[in-house]
PDB file of C-alpha atoms and ligand atoms in Angstrom:
ATOM      1  CA  MET A   1       0.008   0.036  -0.018  1.00  0.00           C
ATOM      2  CA  ARG A   2       0.991   3.633  -0.428  1.00  0.00           C
ATOM      3  CA  ILE A   3       0.434   5.266   2.972  1.00  0.00           C
ATOM      4  CA  ALA A   4       1.050   8.912   3.825  1.00  0.00           C
ATOM      5  CA  VAL A   5       2.281   9.749   7.387  1.00  0.00           C
ATOM      6  CA  ALA A   6       1.296  13.151   8.670  1.00  0.00           C
ATOM      7  CA  GLY A   7       4.056  14.096  11.153  1.00  0.00           C
ATOM      8  CA  GLY A   8       6.278  11.403   9.581  1.00  0.00           C
ATOM      9  CA  THR A   9       9.480  13.111  10.959  1.00  0.00           C
ATOM     10  CA  GLY A  10       8.245  13.068  14.607  1.00  0.00           C
ATOM     11  CA  ARG A  11       8.817  10.641  17.474  1.00  0.00           C
ATOM     12  CA  ILE A  12       6.123   8.191  16.369  1.00  0.00           C
ATOM     13  CA  GLY A  13       5.915   9.250  12.765  1.00  0.00           C
ATOM     14  CA  ARG A  14       9.530   8.186  12.131  1.00  0.00           C
ATOM     15  CA  LEU A  15       8.819   4.738  13.539  1.00  0.00           C
ATOM     16  CA  VAL A  16       5.678   4.464  11.473  1.00  0.00           C
ATOM     17  CA  VAL A  17       7.647   5.276   8.271  1.00  0.00           C
ATOM     18  CA  ALA A  18      10.351   2.743   9.236  1.00  0.00           C
ATOM     19  CA  HIS A  19       7.709   0.040  10.007  1.00  0.00           C
ATOM     20  CA  LEU A  20       5.952   0.686   6.638  1.00  0.00           C
ATOM     21  CA  ASP A  21       9.304   0.286   4.858  1.00  0.00           C
ATOM     22  CA  ARG A  22       9.994  -3.038   6.656  1.00  0.00           C
ATOM     23  CA  GLU A  23       6.590  -4.291   5.751  1.00  0.00           C
ATOM     24  CA  GLY A  24       7.018  -3.534   2.060  1.00  0.00           C
ATOM     25  CA  HIS A  25       4.636  -0.586   1.910  1.00  0.00           C
ATOM     26  CA  GLU A  26       5.477   2.906   0.492  1.00  0.00           C
ATOM     27  CA  ALA A  27       5.514   5.700   2.987  1.00  0.00           C
ATOM     28  CA  VAL A  28       4.991   9.393   2.031  1.00  0.00           C
ATOM     29  CA  SER A  29       5.905  11.636   4.949  1.00  0.00           C
ATOM     30  CA  LEU A  30       4.112  15.007   5.448  1.00  0.00           C
ATOM     31  CA  SER A  31       5.669  17.618   7.670  1.00  0.00           C
ATOM     32  CA  ARG A  32       6.619  21.355   7.489  1.00  0.00           C
ATOM     33  CA  GLY A  33      10.297  20.322   7.262  1.00  0.00           C
ATOM     34  CA  GLU A  34       9.405  18.487   4.039  1.00  0.00           C
ATOM     35  CA  GLY A  35       7.377  21.389   2.544  1.00  0.00           C
ATOM     36  CA  VAL A  36       3.854  20.422   3.799  1.00  0.00           C
ATOM     37  CA  ASP A  37       2.117  22.723   6.276  1.00  0.00           C
ATOM     38  CA  LEU A  38      -1.122  20.976   7.357  1.00  0.00           C
ATOM     39  CA  LEU A  39      -2.286  24.153   9.142  1.00  0.00           C
ATOM     40  CA  THR A  40      -2.448  26.021   5.907  1.00  0.00           C
ATOM     41  CA  GLY A  41      -2.694  23.050   3.399  1.00  0.00           C
ATOM     42  CA  VAL A  42       0.402  24.293   1.581  1.00  0.00           C
ATOM     43  CA  GLY A  43       2.073  21.363  -0.335  1.00  0.00           C
ATOM     44  CA  LEU A  44      -0.544  18.799   0.778  1.00  0.00           C
ATOM     45  CA  ARG A  45      -2.647  17.986  -2.323  1.00  0.00           C
ATOM     46  CA  GLN A  46       0.180  16.900  -4.651  1.00  0.00           C
ATOM     47  CA  ARG A  47       1.499  14.456  -2.023  1.00  0.00           C
ATOM     48  CA  LEU A  48      -1.782  12.502  -1.726  1.00  0.00           C
ATOM     49  CA  GLN A  49      -1.844  11.170  -5.300  1.00  0.00           C
ATOM     50  CA  ASP A  50      -2.506   7.447  -5.356  1.00  0.00           C
ATOM     51  CA  VAL A  51      -2.384   7.273  -1.486  1.00  0.00           C
ATOM     52  CA  ASP A  52      -4.498   4.542   0.024  1.00  0.00           C
ATOM     53  CA  ALA A  53      -4.581   5.747   3.644  1.00  0.00           C
ATOM     54  CA  VAL A  54      -3.161   8.567   5.796  1.00  0.00           C
ATOM     55  CA  ILE A  55      -1.819   7.983   9.331  1.00  0.00           C
ATOM     56  CA  ASP A  56      -1.983  11.232  11.368  1.00  0.00           C
ATOM     57  CA  ALA A  57       0.833  11.431  13.963  1.00  0.00           C
ATOM     58  CA  THR A  58       1.182  15.113  14.005  1.00  0.00           C
ATOM     59  CA  ASN A  59       1.769  17.131  17.197  1.00  0.00           C
ATOM     60  CA  PRO A  60       1.587  20.902  16.369  1.00  0.00           C
ATOM     61  CA  PRO A  61       3.117  23.255  18.973  1.00  0.00           C
ATOM     62  CA  VAL A  62       0.335  24.918  20.987  1.00  0.00           C
ATOM     63  CA  SER A  63       0.134  27.501  23.776  1.00  0.00           C
ATOM     64  CA  ASP A  64      -3.334  27.179  25.334  1.00  0.00           C
ATOM     65  CA  ILE A  65      -6.775  25.429  24.988  1.00  0.00           C
ATOM     66  CA  ALA A  66      -8.016  27.652  22.181  1.00  0.00           C
ATOM     67  CA  ASP A  67      -4.770  27.319  20.210  1.00  0.00           C
ATOM     68  CA  ALA A  68      -4.754  23.468  20.714  1.00  0.00           C
ATOM     69  CA  GLU A  69      -8.355  23.082  19.570  1.00  0.00           C
ATOM     70  CA  HIS A  70      -7.710  25.316  16.558  1.00  0.00           C
ATOM     71  CA  ALA A  71      -4.411  23.557  15.588  1.00  0.00           C
ATOM     72  CA  PHE A  72      -5.642  19.939  15.878  1.00  0.00           C
ATOM     73  CA  ALA A  73      -9.042  20.609  14.304  1.00  0.00           C
ATOM     74  CA  THR A  74      -7.523  22.579  11.403  1.00  0.00           C
ATOM     75  CA  ILE A  75      -4.887  20.033  10.578  1.00  0.00           C
ATOM     76  CA  THR A  76      -7.600  17.305  10.600  1.00  0.00           C
ATOM     77  CA  ARG A  77      -9.981  19.237   8.514  1.00  0.00           C
ATOM     78  CA  ASN A  78      -7.307  20.133   5.937  1.00  0.00           C
ATOM     79  CA  LEU A  79      -6.244  16.469   5.698  1.00  0.00           C
ATOM     80  CA  LEU A  80      -9.892  15.200   5.355  1.00  0.00           C
ATOM     81  CA  ILE A  81     -10.807  17.805   2.725  1.00  0.00           C
ATOM     82  CA  ALA A  82      -7.660  17.030   0.597  1.00  0.00           C
ATOM     83  CA  LYS A  83      -8.216  13.298   1.092  1.00  0.00           C
ATOM     84  CA  ALA A  84     -11.815  13.416  -0.059  1.00  0.00           C
ATOM     85  CA  GLU A  85     -10.752  15.280  -3.176  1.00  0.00           C
ATOM     86  CA  ALA A  86      -7.929  12.773  -3.809  1.00  0.00           C
ATOM     87  CA  GLY A  87     -10.126   9.744  -3.221  1.00  0.00           C
ATOM     88  CA  VAL A  88      -8.102   8.491  -0.185  1.00  0.00           C
ATOM     89  CA  GLY A  89     -10.363   5.983   1.552  1.00  0.00           C
ATOM     90  CA  HIS A  90      -9.009   5.754   5.132  1.00  0.00           C
ATOM     91  CA  HIS A  91      -7.895   8.153   7.842  1.00  0.00           C
ATOM     92  CA  VAL A  92      -6.003   6.736  10.868  1.00  0.00           C
ATOM     93  CA  ALA A  93      -5.604   9.175  13.815  1.00  0.00           C
ATOM     94  CA  LEU A  94      -3.246   8.609  16.690  1.00  0.00           C
ATOM     95  CA  SER A  95      -5.041   9.692  19.874  1.00  0.00           C
ATOM     96  CA  ILE A  96      -4.732   9.250  23.580  1.00  0.00           C
ATOM     97  CA  ALA A  97      -6.417   6.548  25.861  1.00  0.00           C
ATOM     98  CA  ALA A  98      -8.760   8.026  28.496  1.00  0.00           C
ATOM     99  CA  LEU A  99      -9.067  11.138  26.466  1.00  0.00           C
ATOM    100  CA  ASP A 100     -12.625  11.929  27.663  1.00  0.00           C
ATOM    101  CA  ASP A 101     -11.715  11.444  31.351  1.00  0.00           C
ATOM    102  CA  VAL A 102      -9.134  14.219  31.767  1.00  0.00           C
ATOM    103  CA  ALA A 103     -10.303  17.788  32.086  1.00  0.00           C
ATOM    104  CA  GLY A 104      -8.241  20.981  32.182  1.00  0.00           C
ATOM    105  CA  ASN A 105      -5.349  20.117  29.925  1.00  0.00           C
ATOM    106  CA  ALA A 106      -4.926  22.058  26.636  1.00  0.00           C
ATOM    107  CA  HIS A 107      -3.417  19.119  24.737  1.00  0.00           C
ATOM    108  CA  TYR A 108      -6.386  16.928  25.633  1.00  0.00           C
ATOM    109  CA  TYR A 109      -8.815  19.704  24.498  1.00  0.00           C
ATOM    110  CA  GLY A 110      -6.874  19.740  21.138  1.00  0.00           C
ATOM    111  CA  LYS A 111      -7.034  15.919  20.827  1.00  0.00           C
ATOM    112  CA  ARG A 112     -10.805  15.843  21.519  1.00  0.00           C
ATOM    113  CA  ALA A 113     -11.260  18.540  18.846  1.00  0.00           C
ATOM    114  CA  GLN A 114      -9.233  16.267  16.491  1.00  0.00           C
ATOM    115  CA  GLU A 115     -11.380  13.251  17.282  1.00  0.00           C
ATOM    116  CA  ARG A 116     -14.607  15.273  16.708  1.00  0.00           C
ATOM    117  CA  GLU A 117     -13.376  16.358  13.255  1.00  0.00           C
ATOM    118  CA  VAL A 118     -12.408  12.833  12.316  1.00  0.00           C
ATOM    119  CA  ALA A 119     -15.789  11.457  13.310  1.00  0.00           C
ATOM    120  CA  ALA A 120     -17.642  14.212  11.547  1.00  0.00           C
ATOM    121  CA  GLY A 121     -15.639  13.966   8.327  1.00  0.00           C
ATOM    122  CA  ALA A 122     -16.440  12.303   5.046  1.00  0.00           C
ATOM    123  CA  VAL A 123     -13.505   9.863   5.072  1.00  0.00           C
ATOM    124  CA  PRO A 124     -13.799   6.412   6.718  1.00  0.00           C
ATOM    125  CA  TYR A 125     -11.619   6.319   9.788  1.00  0.00           C
ATOM    126  CA  THR A 126      -9.914   4.446  12.617  1.00  0.00           C
ATOM    127  CA  ILE A 127      -8.887   6.264  15.885  1.00  0.00           C
ATOM    128  CA  VAL A 128      -6.033   4.477  17.709  1.00  0.00           C
ATOM    129  CA  ARG A 129      -5.981   5.702  21.265  1.00  0.00           C
ATOM    130  CA  ALA A 130      -2.577   4.883  22.809  1.00  0.00           C
ATOM    131  CA  THR A 131      -1.604   5.150  26.472  1.00  0.00           C
ATOM    132  CA  GLN A 132       1.473   7.138  27.465  1.00  0.00           C
ATOM    133  CA  PHE A 133       4.718   6.010  25.719  1.00  0.00           C
ATOM    134  CA  HIS A 134       7.573   4.450  27.652  1.00  0.00           C
ATOM    135  CA  ASP A 135       9.592   7.716  27.341  1.00  0.00           C
ATOM    136  CA  PHE A 136       6.753   9.952  28.593  1.00  0.00           C
ATOM    137  CA  PRO A 137       7.874  10.186  32.250  1.00  0.00           C
ATOM    138  CA  ALA A 138      11.419  11.194  31.275  1.00  0.00           C
ATOM    139  CA  MET A 139      10.051  13.757  28.888  1.00  0.00           C
ATOM    140  CA  ILE A 140       7.842  15.399  31.512  1.00  0.00           C
ATOM    141  CA  ALA A 141      10.665  15.375  33.980  1.00  0.00           C
ATOM    142  CA  GLU A 142      12.606  17.597  31.555  1.00  0.00           C
ATOM    143  CA  TRP A 143       9.579  19.947  31.256  1.00  0.00           C
ATOM    144  CA  THR A 144       9.762  21.106  34.805  1.00  0.00           C
ATOM    145  CA  VAL A 145      13.172  21.653  36.437  1.00  0.00           C
ATOM    146  CA  VAL A 146      13.311  23.923  39.564  1.00  0.00           C
ATOM    147  CA  ASP A 147      16.663  24.697  41.178  1.00  0.00           C
ATOM    148  CA  GLY A 148      18.325  21.816  39.343  1.00  0.00           C
ATOM    149  CA  GLU A 149      15.645  19.291  40.368  1.00  0.00           C
ATOM    150  CA  ALA A 150      12.896  17.837  38.100  1.00  0.00           C
ATOM    151  CA  ILE A 151       9.311  17.612  39.443  1.00  0.00           C
ATOM    152  CA  VAL A 152       7.544  14.423  38.279  1.00  0.00           C
ATOM    153  CA  PRO A 153       3.976  13.802  39.160  1.00  0.00           C
ATOM    154  CA  PRO A 154       3.239  10.271  40.649  1.00  0.00           C
ATOM    155  CA  LEU A 155       1.119   9.039  37.687  1.00  0.00           C
ATOM    156  CA  LEU A 156      -0.135   5.470  37.362  1.00  0.00           C
ATOM    157  CA  LEU A 157       0.450   4.423  33.772  1.00  0.00           C
ATOM    158  CA  GLN A 158       0.106   1.396  31.566  1.00  0.00           C
ATOM    159  CA  PRO A 159       2.798   2.660  29.174  1.00  0.00           C
ATOM    160  CA  ILE A 160       3.466   1.354  25.674  1.00  0.00           C
ATOM    161  CA  ALA A 161       6.700   1.200  23.602  1.00  0.00           C
ATOM    162  CA  PRO A 162       6.852   3.766  20.792  1.00  0.00           C
ATOM    163  CA  ALA A 163       7.591   1.068  18.235  1.00  0.00           C
ATOM    164  CA  ASP A 164       4.503  -0.815  19.327  1.00  0.00           C
ATOM    165  CA  VAL A 165       2.367   2.292  18.796  1.00  0.00           C
ATOM    166  CA  ALA A 166       3.803   2.570  15.271  1.00  0.00           C
ATOM    167  CA  ALA A 167       3.035  -1.112  14.629  1.00  0.00           C
ATOM    168  CA  ALA A 168      -0.549  -0.624  15.863  1.00  0.00           C
ATOM    169  CA  LEU A 169      -1.015   2.377  13.505  1.00  0.00           C
ATOM    170  CA  VAL A 170       0.303   0.386  10.496  1.00  0.00           C
ATOM    171  CA  ASP A 171      -1.858  -2.550  11.344  1.00  0.00           C
ATOM    172  CA  ALA A 172      -4.923  -0.306  11.579  1.00  0.00           C
ATOM    173  CA  ALA A 173      -4.109   1.409   8.227  1.00  0.00           C
ATOM    174  CA  THR A 174      -3.757  -1.968   6.441  1.00  0.00           C
ATOM    175  CA  ALA A 175      -6.740  -3.553   8.049  1.00  0.00           C
ATOM    176  CA  GLY A 176      -9.194  -0.905   6.792  1.00  0.00           C
ATOM    177  CA  PRO A 177     -11.454   1.571   8.576  1.00  0.00           C
ATOM    178  CA  VAL A 178     -13.536   0.588  11.610  1.00  0.00           C
ATOM    179  CA  SER A 179     -15.211   4.094  11.904  1.00  0.00           C
ATOM    180  CA  GLY A 180     -14.576   3.998  15.619  1.00  0.00           C
ATOM    181  CA  SER A 181     -11.783   3.904  18.135  1.00  0.00           C
ATOM    182  CA  PHE A 182      -9.800   1.358  20.147  1.00  0.00           C
ATOM    183  CA  ASP A 183      -7.170   1.603  22.863  1.00  0.00           C
ATOM    184  CA  VAL A 184      -3.702   0.188  22.727  1.00  0.00           C
ATOM    185  CA  ALA A 185      -1.524  -0.164  25.813  1.00  0.00           C
ATOM    186  CA  GLY A 186       1.585  -1.880  27.169  1.00  0.00           C
ATOM    187  CA  PRO A 187       1.433  -5.153  29.134  1.00  0.00           C
ATOM    188  CA  ARG A 188       1.529  -3.899  32.712  1.00  0.00           C
ATOM    189  CA  THR A 189       1.074  -0.811  34.920  1.00  0.00           C
ATOM    190  CA  GLU A 190       4.040   1.280  36.081  1.00  0.00           C
ATOM    191  CA  ASP A 191       4.832   4.264  38.335  1.00  0.00           C
ATOM    192  CA  ALA A 192       5.860   7.377  36.371  1.00  0.00           C
ATOM    193  CA  VAL A 193       8.461   8.533  38.916  1.00  0.00           C
ATOM    194  CA  ASP A 194      10.227   5.228  38.920  1.00  0.00           C
ATOM    195  CA  MET A 195      10.046   5.106  35.115  1.00  0.00           C
ATOM    196  CA  ALA A 196      11.579   8.670  34.777  1.00  0.00           C
ATOM    197  CA  ARG A 197      14.348   7.811  37.199  1.00  0.00           C
ATOM    198  CA  ARG A 198      15.296   4.583  35.437  1.00  0.00           C
ATOM    199  CA  THR A 199      15.043   6.111  31.935  1.00  0.00           C
ATOM    200  CA  LEU A 200      17.346   8.958  32.795  1.00  0.00           C
ATOM    201  CA  ALA A 201      19.813   6.526  34.408  1.00  0.00           C
ATOM    202  CA  VAL A 202      19.938   4.283  31.354  1.00  0.00           C
ATOM    203  CA  ARG A 203      20.435   7.321  29.192  1.00  0.00           C
ATOM    204  CA  GLY A 204      23.316   8.597  31.507  1.00  0.00           C
ATOM    205  CA  GLN A 205      21.494  11.839  32.347  1.00  0.00           C
ATOM    206  CA  ASP A 206      22.170  13.172  35.859  1.00  0.00           C
ATOM    207  CA  LEU A 207      18.954  14.911  36.830  1.00  0.00           C
ATOM    208  CA  PRO A 208      17.704  14.637  40.389  1.00  0.00           C
ATOM    209  CA  LEU A 209      13.889  13.993  40.588  1.00  0.00           C
ATOM    210  CA  ARG A 210      11.251  14.908  43.129  1.00  0.00           C
ATOM    211  CA  ALA A 211       7.768  13.210  43.170  1.00  0.00           C
ATOM    212  CA  ALA A 212       5.106  15.891  43.558  1.00  0.00           C
ATOM    213  CA  TRP A 213       1.817  17.149  42.168  1.00  0.00           C
ATOM    214  CA  ARG A 214       2.422  20.739  43.130  1.00  0.00           C
ATOM    215  CA  GLY A 215       4.501  22.557  40.566  1.00  0.00           C
ATOM    216  CA  ALA A 216       4.406  19.548  38.156  1.00  0.00           C
ATOM    217  CA  ALA A 217       3.654  19.833  34.432  1.00  0.00           C
ATOM    218  CA  LEU A 218       0.480  17.754  34.939  1.00  0.00           C
ATOM    219  CA  GLY A 219      -2.107  18.385  37.683  1.00  0.00           C
ATOM    220  CA  VAL A 220      -4.172  16.121  39.932  1.00  0.00           C
ATOM    221  CA  GLU A 221      -6.740  15.605  37.112  1.00  0.00           C
ATOM    222  CA  PHE A 222      -4.243  12.965  36.021  1.00  0.00           C
ATOM    223  CA  ALA A 223      -4.204  11.163  39.435  1.00  0.00           C
ATOM    224  CA  GLY A 224      -5.559   7.743  40.343  1.00  0.00           C
ATOM    225  CA  GLU A 225      -6.501   5.271  37.645  1.00  0.00           C
ATOM    226  CA  VAL A 226      -7.671   7.834  35.103  1.00  0.00           C
ATOM    227  CA  LEU A 227      -5.006   7.203  32.536  1.00  0.00           C
ATOM    228  CA  LEU A 228      -5.442   3.431  32.372  1.00  0.00           C
ATOM    229  CA  PRO A 229      -6.722   1.973  29.150  1.00  0.00           C
ATOM    230  CA  ALA A 230     -10.280   0.955  28.635  1.00  0.00           C
ATOM    231  CA  ALA A 231     -11.410  -2.639  29.185  1.00  0.00           C
ATOM    232  CA  GLY A 232     -10.726  -4.598  26.082  1.00  0.00           C
ATOM    233  CA  ALA A 233      -7.679  -2.557  25.033  1.00  0.00           C
ATOM    234  CA  ARG A 234      -5.305  -4.271  22.674  1.00  0.00           C
ATOM    235  CA  LEU A 235      -2.131  -5.047  24.649  1.00  0.00           C
ATOM    236  CA  ALA A 236       1.241  -4.668  22.931  1.00  0.00           C
ATOM    237  CA  PRO A 237       4.154  -6.915  23.948  1.00  0.00           C
ATOM    238  CA  THR A 238       7.061  -4.662  24.861  1.00  0.00           C
ATOM    239  CA  SER A 239       7.256  -4.044  28.617  1.00  0.00           C
ATOM    240  CA  PHE A 240       8.988  -0.989  30.095  1.00  0.00           C
ATOM    241  CA  ASP A 241      11.768  -3.288  31.377  1.00  0.00           C
ATOM    242  CA  ASP A 242      12.230  -4.719  27.848  1.00  0.00           C
ATOM    243  CA  TRP A 243      12.454  -1.196  26.403  1.00  0.00           C
ATOM    244  CA  LEU A 244      14.889  -0.031  29.001  1.00  0.00           C
ATOM    245  CA  ALA A 245      17.060  -3.140  28.463  1.00  0.00           C
ATOM    246  CA  ALA A 246      17.058  -2.295  24.673  1.00  0.00           C
ATOM    247  CA  GLY A 247      18.558   1.130  25.373  1.00  0.00           C
ATOM    248  CA  ALA A 248      15.405   3.319  26.133  1.00  0.00           C
ATOM    249  CA  LEU A 249      15.274   4.621  22.492  1.00  0.00           C
TER     250      LEU A 249
HETATM  251  N1  NAP B   1       3.705  11.178  24.321  1.00  0.00           N
HETATM  252  C1  NAP B   1       2.736  10.229  24.642  1.00  0.00           C
HETATM  253  O1  NAP B   1       2.886   9.585  25.666  1.00  0.00           O
HETATM  254  C2  NAP B   1       1.520  10.114  23.813  1.00  0.00           C
HETATM  255  C3  NAP B   1       0.522   9.242  24.174  1.00  0.00           C
HETATM  256  C4  NAP B   1      -0.614   8.997  23.328  1.00  0.00           C
HETATM  257  C5  NAP B   1      -0.734   9.751  22.212  1.00  0.00           C
HETATM  258  N2  NAP B   1       0.172  10.731  21.882  1.00  0.00           N
HETATM  259  C6  NAP B   1       0.089  11.418  20.573  1.00  0.00           C
HETATM  260  O2  NAP B   1       1.091  11.183  19.700  1.00  0.00           O
HETATM  261  C7  NAP B   1       1.091  12.161  18.673  1.00  0.00           C
HETATM  262  C8  NAP B   1       2.485  12.325  18.150  1.00  0.00           C
HETATM  263  O3  NAP B   1       3.370  12.645  19.157  1.00  0.00           O
HETATM  264  P1  NAP B   1       4.967  12.738  18.874  1.00  0.00           P
HETATM  265  O4  NAP B   1       5.585  12.855  20.208  1.00  0.00           O
HETATM  266  O5  NAP B   1       5.321  11.649  17.980  1.00  0.00           O
HETATM  267  O6  NAP B   1       5.074  14.135  18.158  1.00  0.00           O
HETATM  268  P2  NAP B   1       6.412  14.916  17.694  1.00  0.00           P
HETATM  269  O7  NAP B   1       7.634  14.088  17.885  1.00  0.00           O
HETATM  270  O8  NAP B   1       6.329  16.288  18.361  1.00  0.00           O
HETATM  271  O9  NAP B   1       6.298  15.100  16.135  1.00  0.00           O
HETATM  272  C9  NAP B   1       5.308  15.930  15.645  1.00  0.00           C
HETATM  273  C10 NAP B   1       5.276  15.793  14.086  1.00  0.00           C
HETATM  274  O10 NAP B   1       4.164  16.730  13.580  1.00  0.00           O
HETATM  275  C11 NAP B   1       4.788  17.526  12.554  1.00  0.00           C
HETATM  276  N3  NAP B   1       4.006  18.778  12.481  1.00  0.00           N
HETATM  277  C12 NAP B   1       3.755  19.612  13.513  1.00  0.00           C
HETATM  278  N4  NAP B   1       3.097  20.675  13.090  1.00  0.00           N
HETATM  279  C13 NAP B   1       2.819  20.450  11.782  1.00  0.00           C
HETATM  280  C14 NAP B   1       2.174  21.156  10.696  1.00  0.00           C
HETATM  281  N5  NAP B   1       1.576  22.371  10.889  1.00  0.00           N
HETATM  282  N6  NAP B   1       2.156  20.627   9.520  1.00  0.00           N
HETATM  283  C15 NAP B   1       2.727  19.417   9.233  1.00  0.00           C
HETATM  284  N7  NAP B   1       3.442  18.776  10.098  1.00  0.00           N
HETATM  285  C16 NAP B   1       3.438  19.237  11.357  1.00  0.00           C
HETATM  286  C17 NAP B   1       6.265  17.736  12.925  1.00  0.00           C
HETATM  287  O11 NAP B   1       7.105  18.053  11.840  1.00  0.00           O
HETATM  288  P3  NAP B   1       7.415  19.587  11.530  1.00  0.00           P
HETATM  289  O12 NAP B   1       7.734  20.291  12.791  1.00  0.00           O
HETATM  290  O13 NAP B   1       8.581  19.564  10.516  1.00  0.00           O
HETATM  291  O14 NAP B   1       6.164  20.202  10.878  1.00  0.00           O
HETATM  292  C18 NAP B   1       6.557  16.285  13.427  1.00  0.00           C
HETATM  293  O15 NAP B   1       6.791  15.455  12.336  1.00  0.00           O
HETATM  294  C19 NAP B   1       0.571  13.486  19.393  1.00  0.00           C
HETATM  295  O16 NAP B   1      -0.571  13.947  18.687  1.00  0.00           O
HETATM  296  C20 NAP B   1       0.137  12.944  20.793  1.00  0.00           C
HETATM  297  O17 NAP B   1      -1.129  13.480  21.253  1.00  0.00           O
HETATM  298  C21 NAP B   1       1.318  10.866  22.642  1.00  0.00           C
END
């Protein structure tokens, strides 16, 4: 198949492109760095010729709720309009597990706006809702460093390996549209503070951590079991321990 990857140069997008190559498909990456701005539509139409499906793994930079809703909705709308014109028959969106259960976070508002556009659009679709990636706790540690110490909220996660997310997106694209969503998660629950500490250690980064909600990048709306996948989620094989042992890449 010929599959376009919106955000094909990003963390997940690059792995999707690599997975498509390995499986003998043709990948067409769409990003601003490659001359395609999905917020304006510049460069998009000519890249969708003979494409069978689009996987959307974009992550536009956003500053607040209104900005996030505008960016995710506009990118989705531009993709869907161009796809309807080009006759592309399947839109696969990467979303987040437990999206409807977390209030007050701009990124989540943006992702909900994205899902609404996908469901209302004219193109048959599949929404893949992933739990947090194995590198998420180390990433949020680096977001909030106060006096040389990173503040990490004590999240309960059921994290998934980035490569398993990419595989789930490719599987969804090749299987055809379900016009609905499903969750994908890793095999077991983990503590975010422990994950951040061990990831930074494997990467040789010397950053002291403090477990706290106050001052952390994510608030108490993320506490408890809210981030765990829905019952019936598809479970991917790579545990956090496996991912660390393979170098935390
Ligand atoms: N991190 C997690 O734990 C987690 C969990 C579940 C779901 N997700 C979802 O995963 C998605 C992908 O995240 P990621 O970390 O892989 O993202 P990322 O590394 O930040 O990559 C973002 C990609 O989007 C492209 N992009 C941004 N704005 C664009 C625009 N206007 N036009 C075209 N391309 C644009 C970027 O390329 P250019 O900058 O060159 O345009 C880049 O290729 C996000 O939507 C997030 O909600 C993340």
